[in-house]
Amino acid sequence: MSRHVAIVTDSTAYLPARTMERHGITAVPLTVVLGDRALEEGTEISTRALAQALQKRRSVTTSRPAPAVFEETYRKVAESGATGIVSLHLSAELSGTYDAAVVAARQAPVPVRVVDTGMIAMALGFCALTAAQVAESGGTVDEAVTAAEKRAAGTSAYFYVDTLDYLRRGGRIGAAQALLGSALAVKPLLQLADGRIEPLEKVRTASKAIARLEEIAADRAGSAQVDVAVHHLAAPDRASALADRLRTRVPGLADLHVSEVGAVIGAHTGPGLLGVVVSPR
């Protein structure tokens, strides 16, 4: 068995499957509860099924992995030859996933460093990828953690939603509650700040909001070398068009990922979501 530092994340990182396989990254699934059925993200519920359930106003909630799931993951990773594990997860302000991983790490057969990245979606994915690259080059657990934390500190995430209703229902909007009074009259732009979803701007129409999202992302990227991710839920044409425009507006673009978010984030944002992650290398 090879001896190495292993990288674990969770299913909300939304890294492409081939990328995870190539870099040996393991993702622990979160759960979507649809009615009375608990379904694992990524394997047991599709984003199309989620979008349909939301449009029909069915009861949809989400749940963190149990510590036992993390314990089993850490055990399997250690058996594969890992001498240490870096476990990187979505913001603890938005989910109990980090707490569950901390509990499980105490029982792991090898040292585990659990990191609250304060990120979501590919903002988390880029952190996991950076840690994996450090580990592949022979880096230690501490070096992989430092690299991931540095990547997180420089990464920005912005997003547009058609309505705040889904975020309100899930209790995920924090200070964005200030937007609720006029939610029907505006299209909100939000950002991830200190691990929380916060209001960024109010824009009157969807087209103006998406144009503003593009402008904010391009300004944030500047001329630096950056990776960019464009996320959506049930809005592939919008996402593709936005990605095409960013290709021409971001001179230092390294990699550009376009993907639909999974069921966990989708349950809290609703169909029509457009998100942009800007992550300097």
Tab-separated table of C-alpha atoms in Angstrom:
chain	number	residue	atom	x	y	z
A	1	MET	CA	0.000	0.000	0.000
A	2	SER	CA	1.177	3.527	-0.735
A	3	ARG	CA	1.639	5.796	2.250
A	4	HIS	CA	0.120	9.202	1.729
A	5	VAL	CA	-1.963	12.067	3.034
A	6	ALA	CA	-5.575	11.554	1.959
A	7	ILE	CA	-8.160	14.238	1.225
A	8	VAL	CA	-11.795	13.850	2.286
A	9	THR	CA	-14.541	16.353	1.553
A	10	ASP	CA	-18.333	16.204	1.299
A	11	SER	CA	-20.795	15.961	-1.556
A	12	THR	CA	-21.465	19.719	-1.636
A	13	ALA	CA	-18.002	20.349	-3.115
A	14	TYR	CA	-19.445	19.378	-6.521
A	15	LEU	CA	-16.096	18.405	-7.954
A	16	PRO	CA	-16.328	16.491	-11.242
A	17	ALA	CA	-16.173	12.739	-10.658
A	18	ARG	CA	-13.149	12.346	-12.930
A	19	THR	CA	-11.285	15.056	-11.027
A	20	MET	CA	-11.986	13.365	-7.704
A	21	GLU	CA	-10.848	10.011	-9.047
A	22	ARG	CA	-7.697	11.457	-10.590
A	23	HIS	CA	-6.671	13.151	-7.346
A	24	GLY	CA	-7.919	10.468	-4.951
A	25	ILE	CA	-10.442	12.730	-3.198
A	26	THR	CA	-13.224	11.040	-1.232
A	27	ALA	CA	-16.600	12.749	-0.745
A	28	VAL	CA	-18.987	11.926	2.090
A	29	PRO	CA	-22.617	12.403	1.003
A	30	LEU	CA	-25.094	14.691	2.707
A	31	THR	CA	-28.753	13.694	2.743
A	32	VAL	CA	-31.872	15.200	1.233
A	33	VAL	CA	-35.137	14.361	2.980
A	34	LEU	CA	-37.962	14.346	0.445
A	35	GLY	CA	-41.254	13.841	2.253
A	36	ASP	CA	-40.497	10.848	4.458
A	37	ARG	CA	-37.614	9.506	2.342
A	38	ALA	CA	-33.956	10.162	3.186
A	39	LEU	CA	-31.857	10.138	0.013
A	40	GLU	CA	-28.081	10.466	-0.409
A	41	GLU	CA	-26.957	13.369	-2.534
A	42	GLY	CA	-25.268	12.325	-5.731
A	43	THR	CA	-26.501	8.740	-5.801
A	44	GLU	CA	-30.132	8.517	-4.712
A	45	ILE	CA	-31.671	11.810	-5.846
A	46	SER	CA	-31.108	13.734	-9.057
A	47	THR	CA	-31.215	17.489	-9.396
A	48	ARG	CA	-34.117	17.106	-11.832
A	49	ALA	CA	-36.138	15.183	-9.233
A	50	LEU	CA	-35.297	17.827	-6.658
A	51	ALA	CA	-36.325	20.702	-8.928
A	52	GLN	CA	-39.621	18.991	-9.688
A	53	ALA	CA	-40.292	18.448	-5.988
A	54	LEU	CA	-39.554	22.089	-5.199
A	55	GLN	CA	-41.784	23.316	-8.025
A	56	LYS	CA	-44.595	21.185	-6.627
A	57	ARG	CA	-43.877	22.695	-3.187
A	58	ARG	CA	-43.212	19.288	-1.637
A	59	SER	CA	-41.466	19.157	1.730
A	60	VAL	CA	-37.704	19.111	1.164
A	61	THR	CA	-35.083	19.359	3.914
A	62	THR	CA	-31.419	18.421	4.217
A	63	SER	CA	-29.370	16.546	6.796
A	64	ARG	CA	-25.688	16.252	7.653
A	65	PRO	CA	-23.903	12.873	7.511
A	66	ALA	CA	-23.894	10.970	10.787
A	67	PRO	CA	-20.528	10.742	12.573
A	68	ALA	CA	-20.617	6.991	11.924
A	69	VAL	CA	-20.490	7.658	8.179
A	70	PHE	CA	-17.344	9.711	8.631
A	71	GLU	CA	-15.841	7.047	10.920
A	72	GLU	CA	-16.339	4.427	8.221
A	73	THR	CA	-14.867	6.718	5.562
A	74	TYR	CA	-11.795	7.501	7.645
A	75	ARG	CA	-11.297	3.793	8.365
A	76	LYS	CA	-11.442	2.869	4.679
A	77	VAL	CA	-9.101	5.673	3.702
A	78	ALA	CA	-6.609	4.596	6.369
A	79	GLU	CA	-6.813	1.002	5.139
A	80	SER	CA	-5.892	2.233	1.660
A	81	GLY	CA	-2.552	3.394	3.066
A	82	ALA	CA	-3.155	6.925	4.290
A	83	THR	CA	-1.001	7.988	7.212
A	84	GLY	CA	-2.980	11.189	7.730
A	85	ILE	CA	-6.252	12.697	6.531
A	86	VAL	CA	-7.321	16.249	5.743
A	87	SER	CA	-11.116	16.502	5.939
A	88	LEU	CA	-12.441	19.691	4.303
A	89	HIS	CA	-16.092	20.691	4.579
A	90	LEU	CA	-18.734	23.257	3.790
A	91	SER	CA	-19.256	26.172	6.124
A	92	ALA	CA	-20.180	25.221	9.671
A	93	GLU	CA	-22.495	28.253	9.614
A	94	LEU	CA	-24.636	26.436	7.048
A	95	SER	CA	-24.438	22.787	8.093
A	96	GLY	CA	-23.541	20.469	10.955
A	97	THR	CA	-21.293	18.441	8.639
A	98	TYR	CA	-18.090	19.879	10.115
A	99	ASP	CA	-19.232	19.015	13.660
A	100	ALA	CA	-20.007	15.428	12.646
A	101	ALA	CA	-16.556	15.091	11.099
A	102	VAL	CA	-14.896	16.435	14.257
A	103	VAL	CA	-16.678	13.827	16.367
A	104	ALA	CA	-15.652	11.033	13.993
A	105	ALA	CA	-12.038	12.201	13.780
A	106	ARG	CA	-11.545	11.328	17.450
A	107	GLN	CA	-12.127	7.658	16.592
A	108	ALA	CA	-10.069	7.547	13.406
A	109	PRO	CA	-7.140	5.093	13.171
A	110	VAL	CA	-4.855	7.819	11.752
A	111	PRO	CA	-4.592	11.560	12.517
A	112	VAL	CA	-7.377	13.617	10.945
A	113	ARG	CA	-7.403	17.411	10.570
A	114	VAL	CA	-10.968	18.628	10.068
A	115	VAL	CA	-11.284	22.050	8.413
A	116	ASP	CA	-14.272	24.351	8.254
A	117	THR	CA	-13.501	26.046	4.931
A	118	GLY	CA	-16.354	28.517	5.303
A	119	MET	CA	-17.132	27.701	1.659
A	120	ILE	CA	-19.793	25.908	-0.386
A	121	ALA	CA	-19.971	24.281	-3.822
A	122	MET	CA	-16.850	24.677	-5.988
A	123	ALA	CA	-15.543	27.281	-3.545
A	124	LEU	CA	-15.097	24.202	-1.333
A	125	GLY	CA	-14.111	22.062	-4.301
A	126	PHE	CA	-11.178	24.306	-5.196
A	127	CYS	CA	-9.937	24.046	-1.583
A	128	ALA	CA	-10.099	20.245	-1.705
A	129	LEU	CA	-8.317	20.184	-5.057
A	130	THR	CA	-5.534	22.426	-3.768
A	131	ALA	CA	-5.030	20.218	-0.701
A	132	ALA	CA	-4.925	17.127	-2.914
A	133	GLN	CA	-2.275	18.663	-5.151
A	134	VAL	CA	-0.108	19.456	-2.120
A	135	ALA	CA	-0.549	15.905	-0.841
A	136	GLU	CA	0.342	14.460	-4.248
A	137	SER	CA	3.596	16.389	-4.235
A	138	GLY	CA	4.541	14.807	-0.910
A	139	GLY	CA	3.218	17.520	1.365
A	140	THR	CA	2.310	16.895	4.984
A	141	VAL	CA	-1.103	17.180	6.604
A	142	ASP	CA	-0.199	20.615	7.938
A	143	GLU	CA	0.993	21.794	4.521
A	144	ALA	CA	-2.179	20.577	2.832
A	145	VAL	CA	-4.341	22.315	5.453
A	146	THR	CA	-2.391	25.563	5.112
A	147	ALA	CA	-2.771	25.504	1.321
A	148	ALA	CA	-6.499	24.816	1.545
A	149	GLU	CA	-7.043	27.578	4.088
A	150	LYS	CA	-5.091	30.036	1.941
A	151	ARG	CA	-7.202	29.086	-1.077
A	152	ALA	CA	-10.392	29.555	0.937
A	153	ALA	CA	-9.287	32.970	2.180
A	154	GLY	CA	-8.854	34.209	-1.387
A	155	THR	CA	-11.991	32.665	-2.859
A	156	SER	CA	-15.236	34.556	-3.414
A	157	ALA	CA	-18.705	33.188	-4.139
A	158	TYR	CA	-21.627	35.207	-5.467
A	159	PHE	CA	-25.049	34.051	-6.495
A	160	TYR	CA	-28.412	35.043	-7.851
A	161	VAL	CA	-31.702	33.393	-6.889
A	162	ASP	CA	-35.118	33.904	-8.416
A	163	THR	CA	-36.624	34.065	-4.946
A	164	LEU	CA	-35.447	34.098	-1.331
A	165	ASP	CA	-38.312	31.849	-0.312
A	166	TYR	CA	-36.277	28.625	-0.319
A	167	LEU	CA	-33.439	30.169	1.697
A	168	ARG	CA	-35.968	31.582	4.140
A	169	ARG	CA	-37.679	28.223	4.586
A	170	GLY	CA	-34.364	26.510	5.281
A	171	GLY	CA	-33.204	29.184	7.717
A	172	ARG	CA	-30.035	29.796	5.677
A	173	ILE	CA	-30.250	33.483	4.846
A	174	GLY	CA	-28.928	35.118	8.049
A	175	ALA	CA	-28.563	38.843	7.513
A	176	ALA	CA	-30.214	38.491	4.106
A	177	GLN	CA	-33.503	38.672	6.010
A	178	ALA	CA	-33.166	42.409	5.451
A	179	LEU	CA	-34.126	41.720	1.849
A	180	LEU	CA	-37.313	39.849	2.629
A	181	GLY	CA	-39.545	42.892	2.901
A	182	SER	CA	-38.982	43.719	-0.731
A	183	ALA	CA	-38.216	40.241	-2.044
A	184	LEU	CA	-41.145	40.294	-4.444
A	185	ALA	CA	-40.026	43.586	-5.976
A	186	VAL	CA	-36.324	42.822	-6.447
A	187	LYS	CA	-33.989	40.112	-7.650
A	188	PRO	CA	-31.430	39.520	-4.903
A	189	LEU	CA	-27.717	39.086	-5.360
A	190	LEU	CA	-26.055	37.314	-2.451
A	191	GLN	CA	-22.526	36.492	-1.378
A	192	LEU	CA	-20.736	34.134	0.963
A	193	ALA	CA	-19.138	36.172	3.754
A	194	ASP	CA	-17.568	34.681	6.901
A	195	GLY	CA	-19.235	31.395	6.043
A	196	ARG	CA	-22.712	32.926	5.942
A	197	ILE	CA	-25.051	33.903	3.139
A	198	GLU	CA	-25.289	37.679	3.136
A	199	PRO	CA	-27.041	40.231	0.931
A	200	LEU	CA	-24.900	41.913	-1.691
A	201	GLU	CA	-27.181	44.003	-3.864
A	202	LYS	CA	-30.817	44.428	-4.887
A	203	VAL	CA	-31.521	44.544	-8.614
A	204	ARG	CA	-34.884	45.170	-10.218
A	205	THR	CA	-34.990	42.509	-12.940
A	206	ALA	CA	-33.519	39.061	-13.543
A	207	SER	CA	-31.611	40.169	-16.641
A	208	LYS	CA	-30.052	43.116	-14.815
A	209	ALA	CA	-29.199	40.915	-11.829
A	210	ILE	CA	-27.401	38.377	-14.022
A	211	ALA	CA	-25.532	41.158	-15.834
A	212	ARG	CA	-24.488	42.569	-12.481
A	213	LEU	CA	-23.395	39.103	-11.278
A	214	GLU	CA	-21.149	38.861	-14.335
A	215	GLU	CA	-19.698	42.315	-13.691
A	216	ILE	CA	-18.985	41.574	-10.023
A	217	ALA	CA	-17.253	38.281	-10.873
A	218	ALA	CA	-15.126	39.876	-13.605
A	219	ASP	CA	-14.123	42.741	-11.309
A	220	ARG	CA	-13.210	40.292	-8.544
A	221	ALA	CA	-11.062	38.254	-10.926
A	222	GLY	CA	-9.206	41.288	-12.231
A	223	SER	CA	-6.075	40.282	-14.128
A	224	ALA	CA	-4.955	37.586	-11.683
A	225	GLN	CA	-4.752	33.915	-12.619
A	226	VAL	CA	-8.033	32.483	-11.379
A	227	ASP	CA	-10.194	29.400	-11.517
A	228	VAL	CA	-13.884	30.109	-12.014
A	229	ALA	CA	-16.963	27.958	-11.500
A	230	VAL	CA	-20.442	28.765	-12.760
A	231	HIS	CA	-23.199	26.870	-10.969
A	232	HIS	CA	-26.903	26.660	-11.698
A	233	LEU	CA	-30.066	24.768	-10.827
A	234	ALA	CA	-32.448	24.039	-13.684
A	235	ALA	CA	-30.963	26.958	-15.648
A	236	PRO	CA	-28.398	25.424	-18.049
A	237	ASP	CA	-28.832	27.993	-20.815
A	238	ARG	CA	-28.332	30.897	-18.408
A	239	ALA	CA	-25.240	29.234	-16.957
A	240	SER	CA	-23.727	28.453	-20.362
A	241	ALA	CA	-24.266	32.007	-21.601
A	242	LEU	CA	-22.769	33.490	-18.431
A	243	ALA	CA	-19.741	31.187	-18.697
A	244	ASP	CA	-19.183	32.214	-22.323
A	245	ARG	CA	-19.212	35.887	-21.379
A	246	LEU	CA	-16.799	35.338	-18.488
A	247	ARG	CA	-14.369	33.596	-20.842
A	248	THR	CA	-14.021	36.846	-22.728
A	249	ARG	CA	-14.005	39.112	-19.668
A	250	VAL	CA	-11.495	37.332	-17.395
A	251	PRO	CA	-7.989	37.648	-18.911
A	252	GLY	CA	-6.314	35.442	-16.293
A	253	LEU	CA	-8.813	32.586	-16.536
A	254	ALA	CA	-7.121	29.234	-15.873
A	255	ASP	CA	-9.925	26.689	-15.505
A	256	LEU	CA	-13.642	27.264	-15.939
A	257	HIS	CA	-16.131	24.759	-14.539
A	258	VAL	CA	-19.832	24.842	-15.417
A	259	SER	CA	-22.074	22.528	-13.435
A	260	GLU	CA	-25.474	22.082	-11.899
A	261	VAL	CA	-25.492	22.122	-8.120
A	262	GLY	CA	-26.559	19.012	-6.299
A	263	ALA	CA	-29.722	18.424	-4.351
A	264	VAL	CA	-28.476	19.749	-0.997
A	265	ILE	CA	-27.648	23.271	-2.124
A	266	GLY	CA	-30.495	23.207	-4.624
A	267	ALA	CA	-32.983	22.488	-1.836
A	268	HIS	CA	-32.060	25.811	-0.215
A	269	THR	CA	-31.810	27.984	-3.327
A	270	GLY	CA	-34.539	26.715	-5.627
A	271	PRO	CA	-34.641	26.481	-9.434
A	272	GLY	CA	-33.155	29.415	-11.309
A	273	LEU	CA	-30.022	29.665	-9.174
A	274	LEU	CA	-26.932	31.096	-10.845
A	275	GLY	CA	-23.697	31.163	-8.885
A	276	VAL	CA	-20.145	32.226	-9.672
A	277	VAL	CA	-17.064	31.201	-7.712
A	278	VAL	CA	-13.835	33.137	-8.317
A	279	SER	CA	-10.749	31.498	-6.837
A	280	PRO	CA	-7.251	32.947	-7.406
A	281	ARG	CA	-4.517	30.361	-7.674
